[in-house]
Coordinates of C-alpha atoms and ligand atoms in Angstrom, one line a residue:
M552 CA 180.4 175.0 -155.4
L553 CA 183.0 177.7 -154.4
A554 CA 181.0 179.3 -151.5
R555 CA 180.4 175.7 -150.3
L556 CA 184.4 174.8 -150.2
F557 CA 185.2 178.2 -148.5
A558 CA 182.7 177.6 -145.7
A559 CA 184.0 173.8 -145.3
L560 CA 187.7 175.3 -145.2
L561 CA 186.8 177.3 -142.4
L562 CA 185.5 174.7 -140.3
L563 CA 186.4 171.3 -141.2
A564 CA 189.1 172.3 -143.6
P565 CA 191.0 168.5 -144.2
L566 CA 187.7 166.7 -144.6
A567 CA 186.3 169.2 -147.3
Y568 CA 189.6 168.7 -149.3
A569 CA 189.3 165.1 -149.0
E570 CA 185.4 165.8 -150.1
E571 CA 186.2 168.1 -152.9
E572 CA 188.9 165.6 -154.3
S573 CA 186.8 162.7 -154.4
E574 CA 183.9 164.9 -156.2
M575 CA 186.2 165.7 -158.7
E576 CA 187.5 162.1 -159.2
E577 CA 184.2 160.9 -159.4
E578 CA 183.2 163.6 -162.0
L579 CA 186.2 162.4 -164.1
K580 CA 185.2 158.9 -164.0
Q581 CA 181.7 159.7 -165.6
K582 CA 183.4 161.4 -168.4
R583 CA 181.2 160.8 -171.3
N584 CA 182.0 160.7 -175.3
V585 CA 179.9 163.0 -177.2
I586 CA 179.6 164.9 -180.1
L587 CA 179.0 168.6 -179.9
L588 CA 177.3 169.4 -183.3
G589 CA 178.1 173.0 -184.7
K590 CA 175.3 175.7 -185.2
T591 CA 176.2 175.9 -188.8
Q592 CA 175.7 173.2 -191.0
L593 CA 175.3 172.6 -194.7
L594 CA 171.4 171.6 -194.1
N595 CA 170.0 173.4 -191.1
D596 CA 166.7 171.5 -191.2
A597 CA 164.3 169.1 -192.7
R598 CA 163.4 171.3 -195.6
A599 CA 166.9 171.7 -196.7
Y600 CA 167.7 168.7 -198.3
P601 CA 164.8 168.7 -200.7
K602 CA 165.7 172.2 -201.6
F603 CA 169.1 171.2 -202.3
C604 CA 168.6 168.2 -204.7
K605 CA 166.1 171.1 -206.9
Q606 CA 168.6 173.7 -206.7
N607 CA 171.2 171.3 -208.0
A608 CA 169.1 169.3 -210.4
N609 CA 171.5 170.3 -213.0
R610 CA 174.8 169.7 -211.6
K611 CA 177.3 166.8 -212.1
R612 CA 177.5 164.5 -209.0
S613 CA 181.4 164.7 -209.1
E614 CA 181.2 168.4 -209.1
L615 CA 179.2 168.6 -206.1
R616 CA 181.2 165.6 -204.2
K617 CA 184.8 168.5 -204.9
E618 CA 182.6 171.3 -203.9
I619 CA 180.5 170.3 -201.4
V620 CA 183.6 168.2 -199.6
A621 CA 185.3 171.7 -199.6
K622 CA 182.4 173.7 -198.1
L623 CA 181.6 171.2 -195.4
K624 CA 185.5 171.3 -194.6
Q625 CA 185.2 174.8 -194.5
I626 CA 182.3 175.3 -192.0
A627 CA 183.9 173.0 -189.9
A628 CA 187.1 174.3 -189.9
R629 CA 185.8 177.7 -189.0
E630 CA 183.3 177.1 -186.0
Q631 CA 185.1 174.3 -184.0
P632 CA 188.2 176.4 -182.9
K633 CA 185.4 178.6 -181.1
I634 CA 183.7 175.5 -179.3
L635 CA 186.8 174.2 -178.2
K636 CA 188.3 177.7 -176.9
A637 CA 184.8 178.3 -174.8
L638 CA 185.5 174.8 -173.4
G639 CA 189.0 175.8 -172.2
D640 CA 190.3 173.4 -175.5
P641 CA 189.5 170.1 -173.6
E642 CA 192.0 167.1 -173.9
G643 CA 191.3 164.6 -177.1
A644 CA 189.2 166.2 -179.1
R645 CA 188.5 165.0 -182.9
S646 CA 187.1 167.1 -185.5
L647 CA 184.3 165.9 -188.0
W648 CA 183.5 167.8 -191.1
V649 CA 180.7 165.2 -192.8
V650 CA 178.5 166.8 -190.2
N651 CA 180.2 170.2 -188.3
A652 CA 180.9 168.6 -184.9
V653 CA 183.4 168.1 -182.5
A654 CA 183.8 164.4 -180.7
V655 CA 185.2 164.8 -177.4
S656 CA 185.0 163.1 -173.9
L657 CA 183.8 165.9 -171.3
T658 CA 182.4 165.5 -167.7
P659 CA 178.8 166.1 -166.7
K660 CA 179.7 169.5 -165.8
Q661 CA 181.4 170.4 -168.8
I662 CA 178.5 168.8 -170.8
E663 CA 176.2 171.4 -169.1
Q664 CA 178.7 174.3 -170.0
A665 CA 178.5 172.8 -173.8
K666 CA 174.7 173.0 -174.2
K667 CA 174.7 176.8 -173.4
L668 CA 177.1 177.6 -176.1
K669 CA 175.6 179.9 -179.0
T670 CA 177.8 177.9 -181.5
V671 CA 176.7 174.1 -179.9
K672 CA 173.7 173.0 -181.6
W673 CA 172.8 169.9 -180.0
V674 CA 174.9 167.7 -177.8
Y675 CA 174.5 163.7 -178.8
P676 CA 176.5 160.5 -177.5
A677 CA 179.6 159.8 -179.6
G678 CA 179.8 155.9 -178.4
A679 CA 183.3 154.5 -178.6
F680 CA 186.7 156.5 -179.8
P681 CA 189.6 154.6 -181.3
D682 CA 193.0 154.0 -179.8
E683 CA 194.6 155.7 -182.9
S684 CA 198.0 154.8 -181.6
V685 CA 197.8 151.5 -183.1
K686 CA 199.8 150.2 -186.2
G687 CA 198.9 147.4 -188.2
K688 CA 199.4 145.6 -191.2
V689 CA 197.7 144.3 -194.0
S690 CA 198.3 140.2 -194.5
E691 CA 198.5 140.1 -198.1
V692 CA 199.5 142.8 -200.6
L693 CA 197.3 142.6 -203.7
K694 CA 198.5 144.0 -206.9
P695 CA 196.3 146.0 -209.3
A696 CA 195.3 143.1 -211.6
R697 CA 194.4 143.6 -215.2
R698 CA 191.2 142.9 -215.8
E699 CA 189.5 141.9 -219.2
P700 CA 186.1 143.2 -220.4
F701 CA 183.4 141.0 -218.2
S702 CA 181.9 138.3 -220.1
A703 CA 179.4 135.6 -218.5
K704 CA 180.1 132.9 -220.8
K705 CA 180.8 129.8 -219.7
K706 CA 179.9 131.2 -216.0
K707 CA 176.6 130.2 -213.8
I708 CA 174.0 133.2 -213.6
P709 CA 172.0 132.9 -210.3
W710 CA 168.1 133.3 -210.3
N711 CA 168.1 136.5 -208.1
L712 CA 170.4 137.9 -211.1
E713 CA 168.1 136.8 -213.6
M714 CA 165.1 138.1 -211.9
L715 CA 166.5 141.8 -211.3
H716 CA 167.2 141.2 -215.4
V717 CA 170.8 141.9 -214.3
P718 CA 172.4 140.0 -217.2
K719 CA 170.8 142.0 -219.8
V720 CA 172.4 145.0 -218.5
W721 CA 175.7 143.4 -218.7
E722 CA 175.2 141.8 -222.2
E723 CA 173.1 144.4 -224.5
L724 CA 174.2 147.7 -222.5
H725 CA 178.0 146.6 -221.6
V726 CA 177.8 148.0 -218.5
T727 CA 179.2 145.9 -216.0
G728 CA 180.1 148.3 -212.8
A729 CA 183.4 149.3 -214.5
G730 CA 184.7 152.7 -212.8
V731 CA 182.6 152.6 -209.8
I732 CA 183.6 152.2 -206.1
V733 CA 181.3 150.6 -203.6
A734 CA 182.1 151.0 -199.9
M735 CA 181.2 148.4 -197.7
L736 CA 180.6 149.4 -194.1
D737 CA 180.3 146.1 -192.6
A738 CA 181.9 143.5 -190.6
G739 CA 185.2 143.3 -193.2
V740 CA 185.6 141.3 -196.4
N741 CA 187.4 138.5 -197.6
Y742 CA 189.9 140.0 -200.0
K743 CA 191.8 136.9 -200.8
H744 CA 188.4 135.1 -202.2
Q745 CA 189.4 134.2 -206.1
D746 CA 185.9 136.2 -206.8
L747 CA 186.9 139.2 -205.0
R748 CA 190.2 139.5 -205.0
R749 CA 190.4 141.6 -208.5
N750 CA 187.8 144.0 -207.2
I751 CA 189.1 145.3 -204.4
W752 CA 189.9 148.8 -204.2
I753 CA 193.4 149.4 -203.6
N754 CA 194.2 153.2 -202.5
P755 CA 196.9 154.2 -205.4
K756 CA 198.9 156.6 -203.1
E757 CA 199.6 154.4 -200.2
V758 CA 202.5 152.0 -199.9
A759 CA 201.3 149.1 -198.2
N760 CA 203.0 147.9 -194.5
N761 CA 205.5 150.4 -194.3
G762 CA 204.5 152.1 -191.2
K763 CA 203.7 155.4 -193.0
D764 CA 201.1 157.3 -194.1
D765 CA 202.0 157.9 -197.4
D766 CA 199.0 159.5 -198.8
G767 CA 198.6 162.0 -195.7
N768 CA 195.0 161.6 -195.2
G769 CA 195.7 160.4 -191.3
L770 CA 195.3 156.9 -191.6
V771 CA 198.7 154.6 -191.9
D772 CA 198.8 151.7 -194.6
D773 CA 195.2 152.2 -195.3
L774 CA 195.6 149.9 -198.7
Y775 CA 192.1 148.6 -199.4
G776 CA 189.9 150.9 -196.9
F777 CA 190.3 150.8 -193.1
H778 CA 189.0 149.2 -189.7
F779 CA 188.3 152.3 -187.7
V780 CA 187.4 150.4 -184.4
R781 CA 191.1 148.8 -184.1
W782 CA 192.4 151.5 -186.3
K783 CA 193.9 149.1 -188.2
P784 CA 194.6 148.8 -192.2
E785 CA 193.6 144.9 -192.1
V786 CA 189.9 144.9 -193.1
L787 CA 189.9 140.9 -193.1
P788 CA 186.7 139.7 -191.5
G789 CA 187.3 137.3 -188.4
N790 CA 184.7 134.6 -187.8
V791 CA 181.7 136.5 -188.9
H792 CA 181.6 136.6 -192.8
H793 CA 178.6 139.0 -193.2
G794 CA 181.1 141.5 -195.2
T795 CA 182.4 138.9 -197.5
F796 CA 178.8 137.8 -198.3
T797 CA 177.4 141.3 -199.0
S798 CA 181.0 141.8 -201.3
S799 CA 180.0 138.9 -203.4
V800 CA 176.6 140.1 -204.2
V801 CA 177.7 143.6 -205.3
A802 CA 180.9 142.5 -207.0
G803 CA 181.6 138.8 -206.9
D804 CA 182.8 138.3 -210.8
G805 CA 182.3 134.6 -211.0
T806 CA 186.1 133.5 -211.4
G807 CA 185.4 130.0 -209.6
G808 CA 182.7 129.6 -212.4
K809 CA 179.4 131.2 -211.0
V810 CA 178.6 135.1 -211.4
T811 CA 177.7 136.0 -207.3
G812 CA 177.7 140.0 -208.4
V813 CA 175.2 142.5 -209.7
A814 CA 178.5 144.7 -210.8
P815 CA 181.5 142.5 -211.3
R816 CA 183.3 144.7 -212.3
A817 CA 183.0 147.2 -209.8
R818 CA 185.7 148.0 -206.9
L819 CA 184.9 147.2 -203.3
M820 CA 185.8 149.4 -200.3
P821 CA 185.8 147.4 -197.4
L822 CA 185.1 149.7 -194.1
I823 CA 184.9 148.7 -190.0
A824 CA 183.2 151.0 -187.9
W825 CA 180.6 149.7 -185.4
G826 CA 180.5 151.6 -182.1
G827 CA 178.5 155.0 -182.5
P828 CA 177.9 157.5 -184.8
Y829 CA 181.9 159.2 -184.6
L830 CA 183.0 155.8 -186.0
A831 CA 180.5 155.6 -188.8
A832 CA 181.0 159.4 -189.5
R833 CA 185.0 158.9 -189.7
A834 CA 183.7 155.8 -192.5
Y835 CA 181.6 158.4 -194.3
Q836 CA 184.2 160.8 -194.6
Y837 CA 186.5 158.1 -195.7
A838 CA 184.3 157.2 -198.6
L839 CA 183.8 161.1 -199.4
E840 CA 187.5 161.6 -199.3
Q841 CA 188.9 158.2 -201.4
G842 CA 186.1 158.2 -203.9
A843 CA 183.5 156.1 -203.3
D844 CA 180.0 156.5 -205.1
V845 CA 178.2 153.9 -203.5
L846 CA 178.0 153.3 -199.6
S847 CA 176.2 149.7 -198.9
M848 CA 175.2 149.2 -195.3
S849 CA 173.6 146.2 -194.4
F850 CA 172.9 147.0 -190.5
S851 CA 170.0 148.2 -188.5
L852 CA 170.4 150.2 -185.3
P853 CA 167.1 150.4 -183.2
G854 CA 166.4 152.9 -180.2
L855 CA 168.7 156.0 -181.1
G856 CA 166.1 158.5 -180.1
N857 CA 167.0 162.1 -181.1
T858 CA 170.5 160.6 -181.9
R859 CA 168.3 159.6 -185.3
G860 CA 168.6 163.3 -186.2
L861 CA 172.6 163.4 -186.4
W862 CA 172.7 160.3 -188.5
R863 CA 170.1 161.7 -191.0
L864 CA 172.2 164.7 -190.9
M865 CA 175.1 163.0 -191.8
S866 CA 173.4 160.9 -194.7
E867 CA 171.8 164.2 -196.2
Q868 CA 175.0 165.8 -196.1
A869 CA 177.0 163.0 -197.9
C870 CA 174.2 162.8 -200.4
C871 CA 175.0 166.4 -201.4
A872 CA 178.4 165.3 -202.0
G873 CA 177.4 162.8 -204.4
L874 CA 177.9 159.6 -202.0
V875 CA 174.5 157.1 -202.7
Q876 CA 173.5 155.3 -199.4
I877 CA 172.0 152.0 -199.1
S878 CA 170.6 150.4 -195.8
G879 CA 168.5 147.0 -195.9
A880 CA 165.0 147.2 -194.5
G881 CA 166.1 144.7 -191.3
N882 CA 164.4 142.0 -190.3
F883 CA 162.1 143.0 -187.0
P884 CA 158.6 141.9 -187.7
R885 CA 158.0 141.5 -183.9
A886 CA 158.9 145.4 -183.3
K887 CA 155.8 147.6 -183.7
I888 CA 155.3 149.9 -186.4
P889 CA 156.7 152.4 -186.8
V890 CA 160.0 151.3 -185.5
Q891 CA 160.6 148.0 -187.7
I892 CA 162.8 150.0 -190.0
R893 CA 165.6 152.0 -188.1
I894 CA 168.5 153.6 -188.6
P895 CA 170.2 154.0 -191.3
E896 CA 167.3 152.6 -193.4
G897 CA 164.7 154.9 -192.2
I898 CA 166.6 157.7 -193.5
P899 CA 164.5 159.6 -196.2
C900 CA 167.7 160.2 -198.7
V901 CA 169.0 156.5 -197.9
I902 CA 167.6 153.8 -200.0
C903 CA 166.1 151.1 -198.0
A904 CA 166.2 147.6 -199.7
G905 CA 163.2 145.5 -198.9
G906 CA 163.2 141.8 -199.8
V907 CA 160.4 139.3 -201.5
T908 CA 160.8 135.6 -202.2
K909 CA 161.6 134.2 -205.3
K910 CA 157.5 134.1 -205.8
K911 CA 157.7 137.9 -204.9
K912 CA 155.8 137.2 -202.2
F913 CA 156.4 139.5 -198.8
P914 CA 158.4 137.0 -196.4
R915 CA 157.4 136.9 -192.7
F916 CA 160.8 137.6 -191.4
V917 CA 161.2 141.1 -193.2
S918 CA 160.4 144.5 -191.1
K919 CA 157.7 147.0 -192.5
G920 CA 157.3 150.8 -193.0
P921 CA 156.2 152.8 -192.3
V922 CA 159.1 155.4 -190.6
E923 CA 158.3 158.0 -188.2
W924 CA 160.2 161.3 -187.9
A925 CA 158.1 163.4 -185.9
G926 CA 159.5 163.8 -182.3
V927 CA 163.3 164.1 -183.7
E928 CA 164.7 167.3 -183.0
F929 CA 165.6 169.5 -185.9
Y930 CA 163.6 167.3 -188.0
E931 CA 159.7 166.8 -186.7
D932 CA 158.3 165.8 -190.1
Y933 CA 156.6 162.1 -191.6
P934 CA 154.3 162.3 -188.6
M935 CA 152.3 159.1 -188.2
P936 CA 149.7 157.6 -189.1
K937 CA 151.0 157.9 -192.6
G938 CA 154.6 158.2 -191.8
L939 CA 157.3 158.2 -194.5
I940 CA 156.7 154.9 -197.0
K941 CA 159.6 152.6 -196.5
P942 CA 161.2 150.3 -198.1
D943 CA 162.0 152.2 -201.4
V944 CA 162.3 149.0 -203.3
C945 CA 162.6 145.4 -203.7
A946 CA 165.7 143.1 -204.2
F947 CA 165.8 139.5 -202.7
P948 CA 166.8 138.7 -199.2
G949 CA 167.1 135.1 -199.6
P950 CA 167.2 132.1 -198.7
A951 CA 169.1 130.5 -202.0
I952 CA 171.1 133.4 -203.0
A953 CA 174.3 132.7 -204.6
L954 CA 177.2 133.7 -202.2
C955 CA 180.9 133.4 -202.0
A956 CA 182.2 130.6 -199.4
P957 CA 184.2 131.9 -196.2
G958 CA 187.1 130.4 -197.5
D959 CA 189.4 131.6 -200.4
E960 CA 187.3 130.1 -202.9
G961 CA 184.0 128.5 -204.1
Y962 CA 180.2 129.0 -202.9
L963 CA 177.8 128.4 -200.5
P964 CA 175.4 125.8 -201.5
D965 CA 172.7 126.7 -203.8
N966 CA 170.0 126.0 -201.4
N967 CA 171.7 127.8 -198.6
G968 CA 169.6 129.0 -195.9
R969 CA 171.2 132.3 -195.1
H970 CA 168.2 135.2 -195.5
G971 CA 167.9 138.6 -194.3
N972 CA 167.5 141.8 -195.6
S973 CA 171.6 142.3 -195.0
L974 CA 171.4 140.2 -198.9
S975 CA 168.9 142.6 -200.1
A976 CA 170.8 145.6 -199.8
P977 CA 173.7 144.9 -201.5
H978 CA 171.5 144.1 -204.8
V979 CA 170.3 147.8 -204.4
A980 CA 174.2 148.6 -204.0
G981 CA 175.0 146.7 -207.3
V982 CA 172.4 148.1 -209.5
C983 CA 173.6 151.8 -208.2
A984 CA 176.8 150.6 -209.1
L985 CA 175.3 149.7 -212.7
I986 CA 173.7 153.1 -212.9
L987 CA 176.8 155.1 -211.6
S988 CA 178.9 152.9 -214.2
A989 CA 176.5 153.9 -217.2
A990 CA 176.0 157.6 -216.2
P991 CA 178.6 158.4 -213.4
D992 CA 177.3 162.0 -213.0
T993 CA 173.6 161.0 -211.9
N994 CA 173.0 162.6 -208.9
V995 CA 172.2 160.7 -205.6
W996 CA 168.4 161.8 -205.4
R997 CA 168.0 161.0 -209.1
V998 CA 169.5 157.4 -208.8
K999 CA 166.8 156.6 -206.1
E1000 CA 164.0 158.3 -208.4
I1001 CA 165.1 156.0 -211.3
L1002 CA 165.2 152.7 -209.1
E1003 CA 161.9 153.4 -207.8
Q1004 CA 160.3 154.6 -211.4
T1005 CA 161.7 151.5 -213.1
A1006 CA 160.7 149.0 -210.4
K1007 CA 157.9 146.1 -211.0
D1008 CA 155.0 147.5 -208.6
I1009 CA 153.7 144.5 -206.3
P1010 CA 150.4 144.8 -204.8
P1011 CA 148.7 146.5 -203.3
R1012 CA 148.8 149.4 -206.0
G1013 CA 151.8 151.9 -205.4
K1014 CA 154.5 152.5 -203.2
D1015 CA 153.8 150.5 -200.1
N1016 CA 155.1 149.5 -196.9
E1017 CA 155.9 146.3 -197.6
T1018 CA 157.8 146.3 -200.6
G1019 CA 158.4 149.9 -201.5
A1020 CA 157.9 150.8 -205.4
G1021 CA 158.4 146.9 -206.4
L1022 CA 160.8 144.5 -207.5
M1023 CA 164.1 146.1 -208.7
N1024 CA 164.5 146.2 -213.1
A1025 CA 168.2 146.8 -213.2
Y1026 CA 167.9 146.8 -217.1
E1027 CA 165.3 149.4 -217.2
A1028 CA 166.8 151.6 -214.4
V1029 CA 170.3 151.7 -216.5
K1030 CA 168.5 152.5 -219.6
K1031 CA 166.7 155.3 -218.1
A1032 CA 170.2 156.5 -216.4
L1033 CA 171.5 156.3 -219.8
E1034 CA 168.4 158.8 -221.9
K1035 CA 169.1 162.4 -222.3
Ligands
CA574 CA1 197.1 157.0 -195.4
CA575 CA1 202.0 153.2 -196.1
CA576 CA1 153.0 148.1 -204.1

């Protein structure tokens, strides 16, 4: 470039300048948001997570949360300044720690430069970056409600909870989800609904709507969670009520007469972060820092190529830090196998929730496993034809699941047609909340094992690619968690 510039200066100086300038402009226009994955990670390859689980089998989940979050932050703080310095400290760089990575907007030339750095393991597309100068308010400030111990008396219990043996957990084991926080990575939650408002997590150190970041977590007025896309504390849904529906299956408490939720005394933490792995990582970090125990994800992302590896690293490291993650198996029966089940539900440590009908039959609209990880940089495991068996367990994807209505009270009709594995996932998230309410220090991988060991197998015999280990049995799962 320089030699060409000098040569051009000698002959056609003014024209060369113009050319050079427009080339630079062109390049700046081509800036891309990327995630530079640091060389040092807590988990360095496909074998690292199973090894971590084995080594930490007797550790408490609460201890690991503290220890691993600190360790992840330490790794990030040590390596990221070196990466940025080598690139001439590019403007607007954003640090992540759930994976040691820098998210930044770079020109194609800078990206090539970054790929050559010894401190950079891989360069992934980052997706959207939010405008972090925005400030917003929540439209209603809920006061922490006094909650009596949960009782299902005089309340209608829908078939889906009965069939998963959930009421027996409440009545016989007196476990209702108390003490557990379930983060809902979704499209917002109507926290004003009468069946949800007592169960919304309230950030204890944040003063609402005062324009200040009172708890010093970098987010202004994050009272219930955060909308990372619009960078606002308001987490009410717009026209899409998906997150209200999924939340009602996790923790709808039946104030209006019908208990829609598996864990009616759990807390809900609404997070909104669609638009790529950078935003998702921010939501994961929020869940880990603010004490969420479970992360419920009713979405499914196709066609990510090697970027699947970044999601897997993020999920596995979050598992090490004690965050139980669940995602629905998806509803893509027309896609080829092994890509009917996608991200995040295709990640080995993420509990993939499949679904069956009321008659325990496999519905035509849901995705099947297996999942393949061969061909994904740094993993290269679970090759076809066997692949990785998914889903892991089954719940109910509807139709006719009891759900809170989109307004502030009431329910959808009993025969409502809503269906999809988006509804299976929150059933599983709710049962995980019951398990952790009964035995809070159960490790993430153990929660998955317990669910699979206590599920009722559905033919064909054994864990299979339609119904996983079978239909969840909440009662047996919680009892098992209470053993020892
Ligand atoms: Ca804050
Ligand atoms: Ca505030
Ligand atoms: Ca089976």
